[in-house]
Steps between C-alpha positions, in 0.01 A plus 500: 500500500635854544280806457488634143504873426539720195803705607773478761710809576833432671641799687330789677659790310368766267528273193270231640268765642474671160444179305243377751312829480493498121377141489233570762367787288513294181377165637321555832383137497854356500631345820832663597732394784815686608794379711749715693775338708525795745245624752375788283504616139745760363785401730772455238564723194155662516562624853552880494826479696640233268484723192535869414130551426579675173220497248746390232418695186858564375468865601824494700657155467800525266539122468183491288668726243875431474509660153383862539384503138279190528183547711330173397542308826421804716183564300398134528537497879306826533224353282483201734472716811213692339320166459547431873364846583189444289420169667544654846252773405246239390550300819445812712178569309385141563579526872780245482781740586467764772553874461806564283695681771518170688742363239616769252631854546650765273878508535716669234750272328846647451832389354822646641838458327847643560804546278524618140427157351192453717371849420544449124311169520211642704468806278466280191256268679285801585508625140382158382228445760340844489378417147314191625133563599528288815795712618365841404533639853873430540721791615880545491744725682870546571426806718562438873238762591229318305609160633497642853133588454422149377704303759684715759682209664691434177655846497576593861879533553580349160851564372522796259608444140376143470300435179156358574158481338148394591184398320166522678152367427241641745253224411701217658347280769580311819303175524445276803476163327445331834181700545387412146565132568313496832199681356477267200526187714242640743259534208582154369443326834173691548387363163566131535876461447660270757828647627714254694764681707789308660468241223806414292463339157760224474443333164302523177411187304313482171223244459434319175195720442724811500393631841740554788526344844626769737661342805538726801579498869326686780786668688308448826550136582662422161176340380517410129219562253420492130269685263441457127488801265432560133739799502789588732675837531833505681544853634744398770782745431839330497343166588312493170792328329505221761129429457510518120792258508301266725218512246739361240394727215768510227458877461687564826812316381798731464376756752680584822471788743761699690383646831600854595389654827496862602511741791372857525579791727170635634396812690166622631640835621207736422731788405687293240181343368347847452805618304515211255175420321639309202652175379850575371682234298858505374735275304599148605859424595713305251406132521191567712178316409228729360291470816785657700467850355548738798199714588377731776127444529210666674265227628148498638405180684194475725465878494853563627769671292861387495811508283695199377843490338660203330500224415824355632542154356524203734541134421309204631447163327130530588252575220263667745563717803352215703631230271728198526880513534526227233288679238788595269628140496164325474420676171795339319402263217684355202301737280615819673839435658693593184314829468552580868874431484529722194322781684753471781794502259378797296376725780818563698400866533189389686703274731740787572208735565331258741823442692557875532141547622531223757815660638332837553437601859233739621726805460579413136128464432441842654769639270300366207198685632704819535578491127128570463445692821822668622345600836392149604560425871554148624260536794204567267531174307445131578594204282214268399505172310302497175376204301678243284500535121554190288656618174444272201789308344440354154718417205812588693378854566373682807171649385329816611121509524214262565401197298197271498582133446203283408439145382414434138138422587466812718395302808779638718698824502745669728674835523877537517705817543480817702461831317291700418293243685202619700450820299428293191307219670183582308638479143706194596186323622298613196765347274488183708123477456533530124774237487354245741128533424483524118143365483355728767698813419295617197186481716672694779621784279200730537505471880876560505450816295245621754766449768785644292353737237816518285566124517667394175580859399839672487449827687824669401408480130200730558582825687133595546406157637806509726403838644137397561587162651778617730294799618193283567688243711692774683173672595341178626815404694542847647851540365672762288474484122 
């Protein structure tokens, strides 16, 4: 007989860490076991060098607001990030997370566009957002002198006469999600959660009683093992689809994922880092996936500042950076092949974009950087490989965003998709709790509201509540309001 536990978490990223932490606070008596196939947690998408570290709040990301007159999606994403901020404050107060500067730092969020069409769009976006309480601090300028004060590297030696515009939100953040993940798992293991590193989950099988047999392999010696769980969360990044398919739940039918990798140019030159203290996003190229929006980012990882520019799309059939070369083929099922073929036939712009990206050499990538930073010198920058993003395919469409797929009885759930991802881990996991634990959730509500004071409330509908809440979390996190 295999060991029986209450919860199994598959994957050592920020999603599993967040869900495990919430469950430990809500049900400290539950037995929780976590599996990670690599030698440490936060080695894939949660690793700080595998993502841009942007606290995604739609302050600068144009792909969250394609229609400059419709702020609904931008407001929704900002609301979600405020929920994450509130939980982090509570976890700091409970001694679960360390001092805020170990994982979050103030970094203004800016949007930079060029050309008359881009300027007209950004100006209208600004006019729309400045009326929203959550975006009350947004600033706009077409004046090179003002922009030079905000981000000097954007303006140095820029060609005269070119139309350009910038929005700026001083209250943006840079977040080290790897640090968050490590700190949460450290707390969990200190409080009775068994974390099995170098253990790969191979198969999920439902018993007649509705529980799940989780079959795994110890990577050292290839020793097999099995554990039984009442609830399973698959937070395994791109591999989530493979494990949900192995579980045989009908809800995963029709889903496929398309892997897109990325590279960044990185510099730690202290002079450049000192001159650019912002995250500057622009518009995606025609046919580019939403996650490929070019940006020049200030980063703070392990106390060291750096700049990153990218991403430059790469292609690998692997669903994870350290995945399997057969991943893209092994996902194919009768239920999703039609949808996947339709995606390929109707996204020729994406295919063209990926081919053009793959053909780019280092000098062409530096030229892309120089569109942001005209003075960029090749010797200051190195090319680094970022993580893999598995973009959801469903119904013949390539979808943007993240999606929880769960069984009808709520005994298993997994997360598909890539963005806004880690920044909205908290609201995603809160929604999962409500969906998968309908009997326990009403009892948990009061404790959840102590962890997230505005839980269940729409901040943006109440300007006074917005101001108080955002200011309170900013003060506790040591970041700008």
